Amino acid sequence: MSRVYNFSAGPAALPTEVLAQAQAEMLDWNNTGVSVMEMSHRGKDYMSIAAKAEANLRQLMMIPDNYKVLFVQGGASSQFAMVPINLLNGKKSADYLLTGQWSKKAVAEVKRYCHVNVVADTTNSHFTTVPAAASLEFDPDAAYVHYTPNETIVGVEFDYIPETGDVPLVADMSSTILSRAIDVSKFGVIYAGAQKNIGPAGLTIVIVREDLIGNADANMPVMFDYKTFVDYDSMYNTPPTYSWYFAGLVFAWGLKQGGMSAIEATNKRKAEKLYKAIDDSAFYSNPVDVHCRSWMNVPFILADANLDTAFIEQAAAKGLTSLKGHRSVGGMRASIYNAMPEVGVDALIAFMKDFEKTQA
Ligand SMILES: *Cc1c(COP(=O)(O)O)cnc(C)c1O
């Protein structure tokens, strides 16, 4: 058995310790004689697993009591619709910041439900920057403001939280949740697909302020109403039980790392050393404005794109995998979520230096 340093953007690497724990518990969870996958979600064993996962997440993110945590399916992509369905509440429009491919998809989806006011659009920069905070003019009558704090494909991350006054702020945190400490009270809704920093695919976490629950359009499916998830503890239907269990193990692992401040410090160090290696070389480059470079997704291009294949092959031979960039960007992308240990980043940097030397 050998594990590589897996730089996949998602589904992404999971902490090896957590995988090992899940493996140890696979056939017989806590002397029940069954796998978590084989349990009724309504039994006391699974209920304890579910409650513990939520408690751990609340502790890790310091989620205030007036927020609910929902365990949902359908991915972040379903939230592109669930957000307007639940938050419009009779209003006619919503404000969106368009700063990358994911927020672009969110904008496309919300057009089915209301008028969209695109407050900022960085398409012309090829999504290599974020709008200046002072340039944002929000509509005080908008139902909410939606943005994507970290755009996973280009690797651009807001270095501030937009100030929206009384208008609820909604964030697609799929690729940045749990990467740094955040003040949850600044948000109306935070949502994230699990497969980047939380656990296996199939689970979406939605953290929603209580006053924003219970206003969904009555014509919409019951499974798209946040209130359904609140009223039934996210078990109106069968939830993705294994993903939820596994996410709980990841949250406990996060607490064991020292919580968000310790995780944040490690992530900052990992990102800074990788960007430094890129910036210090004439062979590698990253086009994103320095102040808004992502800590989680680090794209870089080689001076000669003809060397991409050799880079990827030689990296893989050294146990550094899934570095190929997104098809829309090309080059490389190293996703360095929480489960990527700092030694993995060090190994990538060492390989990059060696590869560059062999081209000289
Ligand atoms: C991965 C990702 C998505 C899509 O998530 P799904 O769970 O596949 O729907 C949406 N937004 C961002 C920022 C992402 O990184």
Coordinates of C-alpha atoms and ligand atoms in Angstrom, one line a residue:
M1 CA 0.0 0.0 0.0
S2 CA 1.3 3.4 -0.8
R3 CA -0.5 6.8 -0.7
V4 CA 0.5 9.6 -3.1
Y5 CA 0.2 13.3 -2.5
N6 CA -3.1 13.9 -4.3
F7 CA -3.6 17.5 -5.5
S8 CA -7.1 16.8 -6.9
A9 CA -9.5 19.8 -6.9
G10 CA -12.4 17.6 -5.9
P11 CA -13.3 15.0 -4.9
A12 CA -10.1 15.7 -3.0
A13 CA -7.6 14.0 -0.7
L14 CA -9.0 13.1 2.7
P15 CA -6.9 12.9 5.9
T16 CA -5.1 9.5 6.0
E17 CA -5.8 9.2 9.7
V18 CA -9.5 9.6 9.1
L19 CA -9.6 7.1 6.3
A20 CA -7.8 4.6 8.5
Q21 CA -10.3 5.2 11.3
A22 CA -13.2 4.7 8.9
Q23 CA -11.5 1.5 7.7
A24 CA -11.1 0.2 11.3
E25 CA -14.8 0.9 11.9
M26 CA -16.0 -0.3 8.5
L27 CA -17.2 -3.8 9.4
D28 CA -18.3 -3.2 12.9
W29 CA -19.1 0.2 14.2
N30 CA -18.7 0.5 18.0
N31 CA -19.6 -3.2 18.6
T32 CA -22.9 -3.0 16.7
G33 CA -21.8 -5.7 14.3
V34 CA -22.7 -3.5 11.3
S35 CA -21.2 -0.9 9.2
V36 CA -22.4 2.7 9.4
M37 CA -23.6 2.2 5.9
E38 CA -26.0 -0.6 7.0
M39 CA -27.7 1.2 9.9
S40 CA -31.1 2.8 10.0
H41 CA -30.7 6.5 10.0
R42 CA -33.5 6.6 12.6
G43 CA -31.8 4.2 15.1
K44 CA -30.1 5.5 18.2
D45 CA -26.6 4.6 16.9
Y46 CA -26.8 6.6 13.8
M47 CA -28.6 9.4 15.5
S48 CA -25.6 9.7 17.9
I49 CA -23.2 9.8 14.9
A50 CA -25.2 12.5 13.2
A51 CA -25.6 14.6 16.4
K52 CA -21.9 14.3 17.1
A53 CA -20.9 15.4 13.6
E54 CA -23.0 18.5 13.9
A55 CA -21.7 19.3 17.4
N56 CA -18.1 19.0 16.2
L57 CA -18.8 21.3 13.2
R58 CA -20.4 23.8 15.5
Q59 CA -17.5 23.8 17.8
L60 CA -14.9 23.9 15.0
M61 CA -16.5 26.9 13.2
M62 CA -17.9 28.5 16.3
I63 CA -21.4 28.6 14.8
P64 CA -23.7 30.8 16.8
D65 CA -26.9 29.3 18.3
N66 CA -29.2 31.3 16.0
Y67 CA -27.9 29.3 13.0
K68 CA -29.1 25.9 11.8
V69 CA -26.8 23.3 10.2
L70 CA -28.4 21.3 7.5
F71 CA -27.1 18.1 5.9
V72 CA -28.4 18.2 2.3
Q73 CA -27.9 16.3 -0.9
G74 CA -27.7 17.7 -4.5
G75 CA -24.3 19.4 -4.2
A76 CA -23.5 23.1 -4.1
S77 CA -25.1 23.2 -7.5
S78 CA -28.5 22.5 -6.0
Q79 CA -28.0 25.4 -3.6
F80 CA -27.8 27.7 -6.7
A81 CA -31.6 27.1 -6.8
M82 CA -32.4 26.5 -3.1
V83 CA -31.0 29.8 -2.1
P84 CA -33.4 31.9 -4.2
I85 CA -36.3 29.5 -3.5
N86 CA -35.8 30.0 0.3
L87 CA -34.6 33.6 0.4
L88 CA -36.5 35.6 -2.1
N89 CA -39.5 35.8 0.2
G90 CA -41.6 38.0 -2.2
K91 CA -38.7 40.1 -3.3
K92 CA -38.0 40.5 -7.0
S93 CA -34.2 40.5 -7.3
A94 CA -30.9 39.4 -5.8
D95 CA -27.4 40.8 -6.1
Y96 CA -24.6 38.6 -7.4
L97 CA -20.8 39.0 -7.6
L98 CA -19.6 37.2 -10.7
T99 CA -15.9 36.4 -10.1
G100 CA -15.4 33.0 -11.7
Q101 CA -16.9 29.9 -13.3
W102 CA -18.8 28.8 -10.2
S103 CA -20.5 32.2 -9.5
K104 CA -21.3 32.3 -13.2
K105 CA -23.2 29.1 -12.9
A106 CA -25.0 30.4 -9.8
V107 CA -26.0 33.5 -11.8
A108 CA -27.3 31.4 -14.7
E109 CA -29.4 29.3 -12.3
V110 CA -30.9 32.1 -10.3
K111 CA -32.2 33.7 -13.5
R112 CA -35.0 31.1 -13.4
Y113 CA -36.3 32.6 -10.2
C114 CA -35.8 36.3 -10.2
H115 CA -34.1 39.3 -11.7
V116 CA -30.3 39.2 -11.1
N117 CA -28.4 42.3 -10.5
V118 CA -24.7 41.5 -11.3
V119 CA -23.0 44.0 -9.0
A120 CA -19.5 43.1 -10.2
D121 CA -18.2 41.0 -13.1
T122 CA -14.5 40.2 -13.4
T123 CA -14.8 38.3 -16.7
N124 CA -12.6 40.8 -18.5
S125 CA -9.7 40.0 -16.2
H126 CA -10.2 36.3 -16.9
F127 CA -11.2 36.1 -13.3
T128 CA -7.7 36.9 -12.0
T129 CA -8.9 39.4 -9.5
V130 CA -11.7 40.4 -7.2
P131 CA -13.6 43.7 -7.2
A132 CA -12.4 46.3 -4.8
A133 CA -14.6 46.4 -1.7
A134 CA -15.3 50.1 -2.1
S135 CA -16.5 49.6 -5.7
L136 CA -19.5 47.4 -4.7
E137 CA -22.8 49.1 -4.7
F138 CA -25.5 46.8 -3.4
D139 CA -29.3 47.3 -3.9
P140 CA -30.8 47.7 -0.4
D141 CA -34.0 46.1 -1.8
A142 CA -32.3 42.9 -3.0
A143 CA -33.4 39.7 -1.3
Y144 CA -29.8 38.8 -0.6
V145 CA -26.2 39.2 -1.9
H146 CA -24.5 36.0 -3.3
Y147 CA -20.8 35.5 -3.8
T148 CA -18.2 32.8 -4.1
P149 CA -15.4 33.5 -1.6
N150 CA -13.0 31.1 -3.4
E151 CA -13.3 30.3 -7.0
T152 CA -11.9 26.8 -7.4
I153 CA -10.9 26.8 -11.0
V154 CA -8.8 30.0 -11.4
G155 CA -7.8 30.1 -7.7
V156 CA -9.0 33.5 -6.8
E157 CA -10.1 34.2 -3.2
F158 CA -11.7 37.3 -1.7
D159 CA -9.4 38.8 0.9
Y160 CA -12.4 40.6 2.6
I161 CA -16.1 39.9 3.4
P162 CA -18.4 42.1 1.5
E163 CA -20.3 44.6 3.7
T164 CA -24.0 44.3 2.8
G165 CA -25.7 46.0 5.7
D166 CA -29.1 44.5 6.4
V167 CA -29.2 42.4 3.2
P168 CA -28.3 38.8 4.0
L169 CA -24.9 37.7 2.6
V170 CA -24.9 34.2 1.0
A171 CA -21.6 32.4 0.3
D172 CA -20.7 29.4 -1.8
M173 CA -17.8 28.2 0.4
S174 CA -17.4 24.8 -1.3
S175 CA -13.7 25.1 -1.7
T176 CA -12.8 27.4 1.2
I177 CA -14.9 26.2 4.1
L178 CA -12.7 25.1 7.1
S179 CA -9.6 26.5 5.5
R180 CA -9.5 29.5 7.8
A181 CA -11.4 31.0 10.7
I182 CA -14.5 32.9 9.7
D183 CA -17.1 34.9 11.5
V184 CA -20.2 33.0 10.7
S185 CA -22.4 35.9 12.1
K186 CA -21.5 38.0 9.0
F187 CA -23.4 35.5 6.8
G188 CA -27.1 34.7 6.2
V189 CA -26.3 31.4 4.4
I190 CA -23.0 29.5 4.0
Y191 CA -23.1 26.4 1.8
A192 CA -20.5 23.9 0.7
G193 CA -20.3 20.7 -1.2
A194 CA -18.4 18.2 1.0
Q195 CA -15.9 16.8 -1.5
K196 CA -13.3 19.5 -1.1
N197 CA -12.6 20.1 2.6
I198 CA -15.2 18.1 4.4
G199 CA -15.5 14.5 3.3
P200 CA -16.8 12.3 0.5
A201 CA -19.1 13.6 -2.2
G202 CA -22.8 13.3 -1.8
L203 CA -23.2 15.7 1.2
T204 CA -23.7 19.4 1.2
I205 CA -23.5 21.5 4.4
V206 CA -25.8 24.5 4.6
I207 CA -25.4 26.9 7.6
V208 CA -28.4 29.2 7.7
R209 CA -29.5 32.0 10.0
E210 CA -32.8 31.1 11.7
D211 CA -34.8 34.1 10.5
L212 CA -34.1 33.1 6.9
I213 CA -35.9 29.8 7.3
G214 CA -39.6 29.2 6.7
N215 CA -40.1 31.6 3.7
A216 CA -39.8 29.2 0.8
D217 CA -42.1 29.5 -2.2
A218 CA -44.9 27.0 -1.4
N219 CA -45.0 25.8 -5.0
M220 CA -41.5 24.4 -4.7
P221 CA -40.6 20.8 -3.9
V222 CA -40.6 20.1 -0.2
M223 CA -37.0 18.8 -0.5
F224 CA -35.9 22.3 -1.6
D225 CA -37.3 24.0 1.5
Y226 CA -34.7 24.6 4.3
K227 CA -37.6 24.3 6.8
T228 CA -38.0 20.7 5.9
F229 CA -34.4 20.0 6.9
V230 CA -34.8 22.0 10.1
D231 CA -38.1 20.3 11.1
Y232 CA -36.8 16.8 10.4
D233 CA -33.2 17.2 11.6
S234 CA -32.1 16.7 7.9
M235 CA -33.8 13.3 7.9
Y236 CA -37.1 14.0 6.1
N237 CA -35.8 11.4 3.6
T238 CA -32.8 9.1 3.9
P239 CA -29.7 11.3 4.3
P240 CA -26.3 10.4 2.8
T241 CA -25.5 8.6 6.0
Y242 CA -21.9 7.5 5.3
S243 CA -20.8 10.9 4.0
W244 CA -22.3 12.5 7.1
Y245 CA -20.5 10.0 9.4
F246 CA -17.3 10.6 7.6
A247 CA -17.6 14.4 7.7
G248 CA -18.1 14.0 11.4
L249 CA -14.7 12.2 11.6
V250 CA -13.1 15.0 9.6
F251 CA -14.6 17.6 11.9
A252 CA -13.2 15.7 14.9
W253 CA -9.8 15.6 13.1
G254 CA -10.0 19.3 12.6
L255 CA -10.5 19.9 16.3
K256 CA -7.6 17.6 17.0
Q257 CA -5.4 19.7 14.7
G258 CA -6.0 22.5 17.1
G259 CA -9.1 24.0 15.6
M260 CA -9.5 26.7 12.9
S261 CA -6.7 29.0 14.0
A262 CA -4.1 26.2 13.8
I263 CA -5.5 24.9 10.5
E264 CA -5.5 28.5 9.2
A265 CA -1.8 29.0 10.2
T266 CA -0.8 25.8 8.4
N267 CA -2.8 26.6 5.3
K268 CA -1.3 30.1 5.1
R269 CA 2.2 28.7 5.3
K270 CA 1.5 26.0 2.7
A271 CA 0.1 28.5 0.2
E272 CA 2.7 31.2 0.8
K273 CA 5.6 28.8 0.2
L274 CA 4.1 27.4 -3.0
Y275 CA 3.3 30.9 -4.4
K276 CA 6.9 32.0 -3.4
A277 CA 8.3 29.1 -5.4
I278 CA 6.2 30.1 -8.4
D279 CA 7.1 33.8 -8.1
D280 CA 10.8 33.1 -7.5
S281 CA 11.1 31.3 -10.8
A282 CA 10.9 32.6 -14.3
F283 CA 9.7 29.1 -15.4
Y284 CA 6.4 29.0 -13.5
S285 CA 3.8 31.7 -13.2
N286 CA 0.4 32.4 -11.7
P287 CA -1.7 35.2 -13.2
V288 CA -3.9 36.0 -10.1
D289 CA -3.5 39.3 -8.3
V290 CA -1.3 38.7 -5.3
H291 CA -3.7 40.0 -2.7
C292 CA -6.5 37.6 -3.7
R293 CA -4.7 34.4 -4.5
S294 CA -6.4 31.3 -3.2
W295 CA -5.0 29.3 -0.3
M296 CA -6.7 26.2 -1.5
N297 CA -6.3 26.1 -5.3
V298 CA -3.0 27.1 -6.8
P299 CA -2.9 27.1 -10.6
F300 CA 0.4 27.7 -12.3
I301 CA 1.6 27.5 -15.9
L302 CA 4.9 26.4 -17.3
A303 CA 6.9 28.8 -19.5
D304 CA 6.5 26.2 -22.3
A305 CA 3.1 24.5 -22.5
N306 CA 4.8 21.7 -24.5
L307 CA 6.4 20.5 -21.3
D308 CA 3.0 20.0 -19.5
T309 CA 2.8 16.3 -20.2
A310 CA 6.4 15.7 -19.1
F311 CA 5.8 17.6 -15.9
I312 CA 2.6 15.7 -15.1
E313 CA 4.2 12.3 -15.9
Q314 CA 7.4 13.0 -13.9
A315 CA 5.4 14.4 -11.0
A316 CA 3.2 11.3 -10.9
A317 CA 6.3 9.1 -10.9
K318 CA 7.3 10.9 -7.7
G319 CA 3.9 10.4 -6.2
L320 CA 2.5 13.8 -6.9
T321 CA -0.8 13.3 -8.7
S322 CA -3.8 15.1 -10.1
L323 CA -1.9 18.3 -11.0
K324 CA -3.3 18.8 -14.4
G325 CA -5.1 22.2 -14.6
H326 CA -8.7 22.7 -15.3
R327 CA -9.5 22.3 -19.1
S328 CA -10.6 25.9 -19.3
V329 CA -7.3 27.3 -17.8
G330 CA -4.7 24.7 -18.9
G331 CA -1.3 24.4 -17.2
M332 CA -1.3 22.9 -13.6
R333 CA -3.4 23.3 -10.5
A334 CA -2.3 22.1 -7.1
S335 CA -5.3 21.9 -4.8
I336 CA -3.9 22.0 -1.2
Y337 CA -6.9 21.5 1.0
N338 CA -6.7 20.7 4.7
A339 CA -5.9 17.1 4.1
M340 CA -2.7 17.9 2.1
P341 CA 0.1 17.8 4.6
E342 CA 2.8 20.5 4.5
V343 CA 5.4 17.9 3.6
G344 CA 3.3 17.2 0.4
V345 CA 3.6 20.9 -0.6
D346 CA 7.3 20.7 0.2
A347 CA 7.6 17.7 -2.0
L348 CA 5.8 19.5 -4.9
I349 CA 8.1 22.5 -4.5
A350 CA 11.2 20.3 -4.5
F351 CA 10.0 18.5 -7.7
M352 CA 9.2 21.8 -9.4
K353 CA 12.7 23.1 -8.8
D354 CA 14.2 19.9 -10.1
F355 CA 12.0 19.9 -13.2
E356 CA 12.9 23.5 -13.9
K357 CA 16.7 22.6 -13.6
T358 CA 16.4 19.8 -16.1
Q359 CA 15.0 22.2 -18.7
A360 CA 17.8 24.7 -18.4
Ligands
LIG1 C1 -17.0 22.2 -6.6 C2 -17.7 23.5 -6.5 C3 -19.1 23.6 -6.8 C4 -19.9 22.4 -7.3 O1 -20.2 21.5 -6.3 P1 -21.1 20.3 -6.5 O2 -21.2 19.7 -5.2 O3 -20.5 19.4 -7.6 O4 -22.5 20.8 -7.0 C5 -19.7 24.8 -6.6 N1 -19.0 25.9 -6.2 C6 -17.7 25.8 -5.9 C7 -17.0 27.0 -5.5 C8 -17.0 24.6 -6.1 O5 -15.7 24.6 -5.8

